[in-house]
Structure formats: C-alpha cells, structure tokens
mmCIF file of C-alpha atoms in Angstrom:
data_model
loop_
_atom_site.group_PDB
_atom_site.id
_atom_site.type_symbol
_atom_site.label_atom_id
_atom_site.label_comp_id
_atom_site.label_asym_id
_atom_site.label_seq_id
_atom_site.Cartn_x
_atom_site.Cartn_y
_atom_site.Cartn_z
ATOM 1 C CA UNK A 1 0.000 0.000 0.000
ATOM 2 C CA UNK A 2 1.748 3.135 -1.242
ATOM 3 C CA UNK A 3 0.947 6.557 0.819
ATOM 4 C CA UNK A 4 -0.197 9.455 -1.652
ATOM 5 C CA UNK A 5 1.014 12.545 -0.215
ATOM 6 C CA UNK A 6 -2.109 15.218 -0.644
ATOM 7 C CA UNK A 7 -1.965 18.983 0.219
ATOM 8 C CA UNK A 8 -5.150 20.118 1.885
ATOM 9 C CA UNK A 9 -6.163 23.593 3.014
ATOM 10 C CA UNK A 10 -9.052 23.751 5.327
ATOM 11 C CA UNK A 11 -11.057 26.527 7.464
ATOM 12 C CA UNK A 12 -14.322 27.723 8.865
ATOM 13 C CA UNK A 13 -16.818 27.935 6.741
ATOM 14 C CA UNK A 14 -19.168 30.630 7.740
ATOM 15 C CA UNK A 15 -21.812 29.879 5.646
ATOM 16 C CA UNK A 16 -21.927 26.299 7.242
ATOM 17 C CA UNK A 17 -20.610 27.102 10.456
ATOM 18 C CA UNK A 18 -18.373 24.487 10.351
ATOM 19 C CA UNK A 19 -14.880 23.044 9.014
ATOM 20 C CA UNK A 20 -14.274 22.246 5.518
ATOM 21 C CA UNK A 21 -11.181 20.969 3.380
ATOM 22 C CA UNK A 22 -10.507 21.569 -0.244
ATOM 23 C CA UNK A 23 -7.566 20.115 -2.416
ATOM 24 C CA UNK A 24 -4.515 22.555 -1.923
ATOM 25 C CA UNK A 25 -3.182 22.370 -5.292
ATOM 26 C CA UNK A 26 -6.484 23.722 -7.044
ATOM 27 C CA UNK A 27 -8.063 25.560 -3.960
ATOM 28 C CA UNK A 28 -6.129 29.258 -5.516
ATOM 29 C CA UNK A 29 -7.111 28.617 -9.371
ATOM 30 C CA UNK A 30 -10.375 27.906 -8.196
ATOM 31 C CA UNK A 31 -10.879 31.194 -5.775
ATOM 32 C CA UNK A 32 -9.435 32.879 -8.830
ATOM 33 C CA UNK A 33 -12.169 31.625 -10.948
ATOM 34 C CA UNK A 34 -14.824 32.632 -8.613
ATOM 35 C CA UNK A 35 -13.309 36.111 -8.426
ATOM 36 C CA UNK A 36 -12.595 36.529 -11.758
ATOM 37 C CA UNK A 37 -16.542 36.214 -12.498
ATOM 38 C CA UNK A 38 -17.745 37.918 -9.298
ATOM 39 C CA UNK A 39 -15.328 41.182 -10.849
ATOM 40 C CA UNK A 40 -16.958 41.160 -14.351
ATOM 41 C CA UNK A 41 -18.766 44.421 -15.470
ATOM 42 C CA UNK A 42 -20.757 43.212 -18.787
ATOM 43 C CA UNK A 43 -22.407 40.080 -20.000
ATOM 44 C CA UNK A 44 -19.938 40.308 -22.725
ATOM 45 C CA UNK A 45 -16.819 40.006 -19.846
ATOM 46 C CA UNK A 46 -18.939 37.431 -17.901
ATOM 47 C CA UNK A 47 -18.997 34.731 -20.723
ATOM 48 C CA UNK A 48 -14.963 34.759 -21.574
ATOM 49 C CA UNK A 49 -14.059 34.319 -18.129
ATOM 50 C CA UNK A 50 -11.415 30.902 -18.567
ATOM 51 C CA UNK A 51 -12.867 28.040 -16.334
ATOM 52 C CA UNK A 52 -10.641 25.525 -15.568
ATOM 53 C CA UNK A 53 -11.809 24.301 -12.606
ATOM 54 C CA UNK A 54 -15.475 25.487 -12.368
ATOM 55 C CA UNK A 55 -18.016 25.764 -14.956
ATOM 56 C CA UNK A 56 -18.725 29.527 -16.184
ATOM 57 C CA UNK A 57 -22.683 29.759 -14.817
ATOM 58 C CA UNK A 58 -23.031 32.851 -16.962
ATOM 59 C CA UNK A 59 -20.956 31.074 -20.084
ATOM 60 C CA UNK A 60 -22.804 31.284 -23.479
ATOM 61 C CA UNK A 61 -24.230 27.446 -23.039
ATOM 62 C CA UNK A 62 -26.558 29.224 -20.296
ATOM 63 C CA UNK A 63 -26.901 32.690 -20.990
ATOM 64 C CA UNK A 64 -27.004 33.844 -24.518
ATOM 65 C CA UNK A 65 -26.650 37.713 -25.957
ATOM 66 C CA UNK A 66 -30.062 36.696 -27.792
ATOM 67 C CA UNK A 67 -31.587 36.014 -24.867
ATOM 68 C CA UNK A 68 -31.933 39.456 -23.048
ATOM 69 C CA UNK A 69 -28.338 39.113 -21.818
ATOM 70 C CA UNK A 70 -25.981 41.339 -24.655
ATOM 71 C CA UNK A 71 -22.964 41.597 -23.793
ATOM 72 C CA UNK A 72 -22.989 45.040 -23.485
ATOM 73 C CA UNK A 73 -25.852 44.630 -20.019
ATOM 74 C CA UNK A 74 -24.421 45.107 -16.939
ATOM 75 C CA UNK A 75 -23.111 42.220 -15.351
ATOM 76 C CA UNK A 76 -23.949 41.123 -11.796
ATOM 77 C CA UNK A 77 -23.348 38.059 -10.399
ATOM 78 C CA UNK A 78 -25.628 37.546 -7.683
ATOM 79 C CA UNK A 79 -28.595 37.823 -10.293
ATOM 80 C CA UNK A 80 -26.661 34.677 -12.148
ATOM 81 C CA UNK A 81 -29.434 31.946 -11.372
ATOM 82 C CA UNK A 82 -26.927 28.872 -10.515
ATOM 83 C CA UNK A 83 -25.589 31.708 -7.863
ATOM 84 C CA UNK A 84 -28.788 32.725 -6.849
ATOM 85 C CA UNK A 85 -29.486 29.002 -6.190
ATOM 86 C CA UNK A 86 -26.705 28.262 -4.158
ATOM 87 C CA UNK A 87 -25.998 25.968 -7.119
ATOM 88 C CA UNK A 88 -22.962 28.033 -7.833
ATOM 89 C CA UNK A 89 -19.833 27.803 -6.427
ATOM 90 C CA UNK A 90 -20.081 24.507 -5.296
ATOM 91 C CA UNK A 91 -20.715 24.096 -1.560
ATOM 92 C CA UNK A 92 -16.723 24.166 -0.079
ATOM 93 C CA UNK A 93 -18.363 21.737 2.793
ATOM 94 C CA UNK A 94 -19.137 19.239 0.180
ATOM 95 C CA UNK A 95 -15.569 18.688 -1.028
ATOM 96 C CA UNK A 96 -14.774 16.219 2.674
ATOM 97 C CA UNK A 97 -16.376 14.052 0.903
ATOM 98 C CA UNK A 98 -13.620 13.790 -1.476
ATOM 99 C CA UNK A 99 -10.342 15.216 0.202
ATOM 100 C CA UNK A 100 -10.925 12.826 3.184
ATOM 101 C CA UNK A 101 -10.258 9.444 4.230
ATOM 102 C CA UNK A 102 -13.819 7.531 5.279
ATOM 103 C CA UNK A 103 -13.272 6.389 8.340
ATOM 104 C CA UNK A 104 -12.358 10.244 8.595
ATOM 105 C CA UNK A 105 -15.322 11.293 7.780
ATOM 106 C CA UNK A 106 -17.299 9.025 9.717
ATOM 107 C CA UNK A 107 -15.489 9.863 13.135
ATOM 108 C CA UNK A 108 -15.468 13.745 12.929
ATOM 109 C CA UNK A 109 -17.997 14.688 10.174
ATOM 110 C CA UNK A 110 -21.874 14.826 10.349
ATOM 111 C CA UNK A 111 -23.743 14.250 6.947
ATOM 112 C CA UNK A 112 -26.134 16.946 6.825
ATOM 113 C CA UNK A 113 -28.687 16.939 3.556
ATOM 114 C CA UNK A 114 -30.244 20.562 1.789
ATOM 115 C CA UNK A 115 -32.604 20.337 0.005
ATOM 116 C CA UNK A 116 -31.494 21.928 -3.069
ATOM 117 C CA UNK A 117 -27.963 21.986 -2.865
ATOM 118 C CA UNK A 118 -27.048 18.246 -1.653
ATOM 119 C CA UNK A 119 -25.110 16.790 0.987
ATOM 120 C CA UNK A 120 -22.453 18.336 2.954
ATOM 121 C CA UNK A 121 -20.255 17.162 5.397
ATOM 122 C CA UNK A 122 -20.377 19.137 8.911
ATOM 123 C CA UNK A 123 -17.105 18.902 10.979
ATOM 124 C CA UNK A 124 -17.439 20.564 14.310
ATOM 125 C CA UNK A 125 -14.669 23.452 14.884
ATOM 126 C CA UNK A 126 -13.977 21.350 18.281
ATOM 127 C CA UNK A 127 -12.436 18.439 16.808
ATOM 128 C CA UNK A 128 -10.145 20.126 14.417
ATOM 129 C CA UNK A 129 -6.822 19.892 16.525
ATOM 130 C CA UNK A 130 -7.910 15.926 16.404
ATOM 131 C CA UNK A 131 -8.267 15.778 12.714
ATOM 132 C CA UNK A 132 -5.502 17.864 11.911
ATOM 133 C CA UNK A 133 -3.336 16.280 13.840
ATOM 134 C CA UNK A 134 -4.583 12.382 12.321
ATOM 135 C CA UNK A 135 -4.134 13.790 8.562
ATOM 136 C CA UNK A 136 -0.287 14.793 9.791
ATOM 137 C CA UNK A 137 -0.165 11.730 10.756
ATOM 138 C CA UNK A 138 -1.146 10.071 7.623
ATOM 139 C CA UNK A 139 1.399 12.444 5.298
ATOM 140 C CA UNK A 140 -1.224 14.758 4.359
ATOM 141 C CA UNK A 141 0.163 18.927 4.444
ATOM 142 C CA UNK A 142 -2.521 20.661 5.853
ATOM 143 C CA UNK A 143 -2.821 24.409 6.212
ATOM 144 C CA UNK A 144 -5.407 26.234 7.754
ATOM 145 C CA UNK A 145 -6.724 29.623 5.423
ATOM 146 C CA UNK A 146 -10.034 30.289 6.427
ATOM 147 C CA UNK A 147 -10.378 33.079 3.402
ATOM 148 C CA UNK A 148 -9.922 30.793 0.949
ATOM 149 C CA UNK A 149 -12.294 28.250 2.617
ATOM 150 C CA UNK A 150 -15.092 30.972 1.976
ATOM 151 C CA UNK A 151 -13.704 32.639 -1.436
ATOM 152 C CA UNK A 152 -14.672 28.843 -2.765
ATOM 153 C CA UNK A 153 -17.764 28.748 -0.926
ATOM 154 C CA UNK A 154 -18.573 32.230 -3.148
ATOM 155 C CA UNK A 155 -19.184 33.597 0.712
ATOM 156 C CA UNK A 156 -18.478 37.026 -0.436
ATOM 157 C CA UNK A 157 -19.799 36.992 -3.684
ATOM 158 C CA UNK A 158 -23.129 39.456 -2.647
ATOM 159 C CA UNK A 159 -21.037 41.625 -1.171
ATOM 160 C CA UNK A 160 -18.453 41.877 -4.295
ATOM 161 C CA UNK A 161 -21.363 42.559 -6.600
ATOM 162 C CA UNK A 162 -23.273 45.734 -7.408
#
C-alpha cells in the first residue's frame, strides 16, 4: 500500500458554520475563478471568463446575448441563477467528501442533507486539533486559510457585486 502525499487547506466555513477541506493544489485557481466572475462588469466580460476548474454559470451554453443578456448589459453576479441558487460555487463543505479518508469522515464529520444543494459534510470546529493532527499523521500537508475556505464557498460573492 503506497501513501499518496495530498496537500489540503481547510477553514471555517461561515456559511456552514463548520470546518471544511478543499484540495490545496487547485483551492487558488479555483478562488481565482470565482473572483474573476464575481469582478466582471458586462455580460460580454462574464462569458470569456477561462474556467478551468469550475463551470462559467453565466458562459454562453446558459446565458445567450439573444436572450436578453448582450454583452454590453451590466453584469452582476448575484442575479446569475446557478448563484442565486446556491448551485454556484459549489458548496466548499461538500468537497470532505472527497479530500478525506472515510473512516475520517465518519469519526469527525456529520452528513447533513439541503434540500437543493445536496449533501455536505459538517465537521465541528472542536475536533479540528484531532483531525488535523490524524491527517499529519497520515502524510497529508494541511494548512489552515479560512479566506480561501469561503472565497470557494462564493461567501463574499453578494457583497463583491453591485
């Protein structure tokens, strides 16, 4: 059984309340993404925004010029629908799931179900010196940034708009 050695970056999520991880080596690319959207002015900006991570919500295969959004209209991001939703950025709670061992999981995480947005794993703030300290353990890097944690979560994203 080889170890893989994973880089995780983890925080409090304050729309959850709670901890979540994220993979390390995309976690910056991805807040990037999110920002680079949240900071365009038109339509027009909004759909050539480079995804390489995410999917572009307000990208041409959702929102057409044709379709009441030119690319000349003022762009907003909290009136995208997948944001408006929740749908969009992904939850960063939901991303345990795949950054952390199981049995992981099972001892410090709580599956908690939405109703439109899917699962999420809740990890109490409490336990994180325990967790932390098990990844280590294991070889996993992990590094606490709680602003990241919520620039994937899109946490500011109402606040960056308009």
């Amino acid at each position: 059984m080889t170890t893989q050695h994973q880089h995780l970056v983890y925080g409090h999520s304050t729309a959850h309340g709670c901890l979540a991880f994220a993979d390390a080596g995309t976690a910056t690319e991805e807040a990037a993404e999110i920002q680079a959207l949240a900071a365009a002015r038109t339509w027009g900006e909004a759909r050539q925004v480079r995804m390489t991570h995410l999917s572009n919500p307000a990208g041409p295969e959702y929102h057409e010029p044709q379709d009441g959004y030119a690319d000349d209209k003022p762009f907003n991001i909290t009136e995208v629908a997948a944001v408006e939703d929740g749908d969009w950025p992904p939850m960063v709670t939901e991303r345990a799931f795949a950054v952390l061992p199981q049995d992981l999981q099972d001892r410090y995480g709580k599956r908690q179900v939405t109703v439109h947005n899917g699962d999420y794993l809740e990890i109490a703030v409490a336990g994180e010196g325990e967790l932390v300290a098990e990844l280590r353990q294991r070889g996993y890097e992990v590094t606490r940034d709680d602003a990241l944690i919520n620039q994937l979560d899109g946490f500011s994203l109402g606040s960056l708009a308009g």
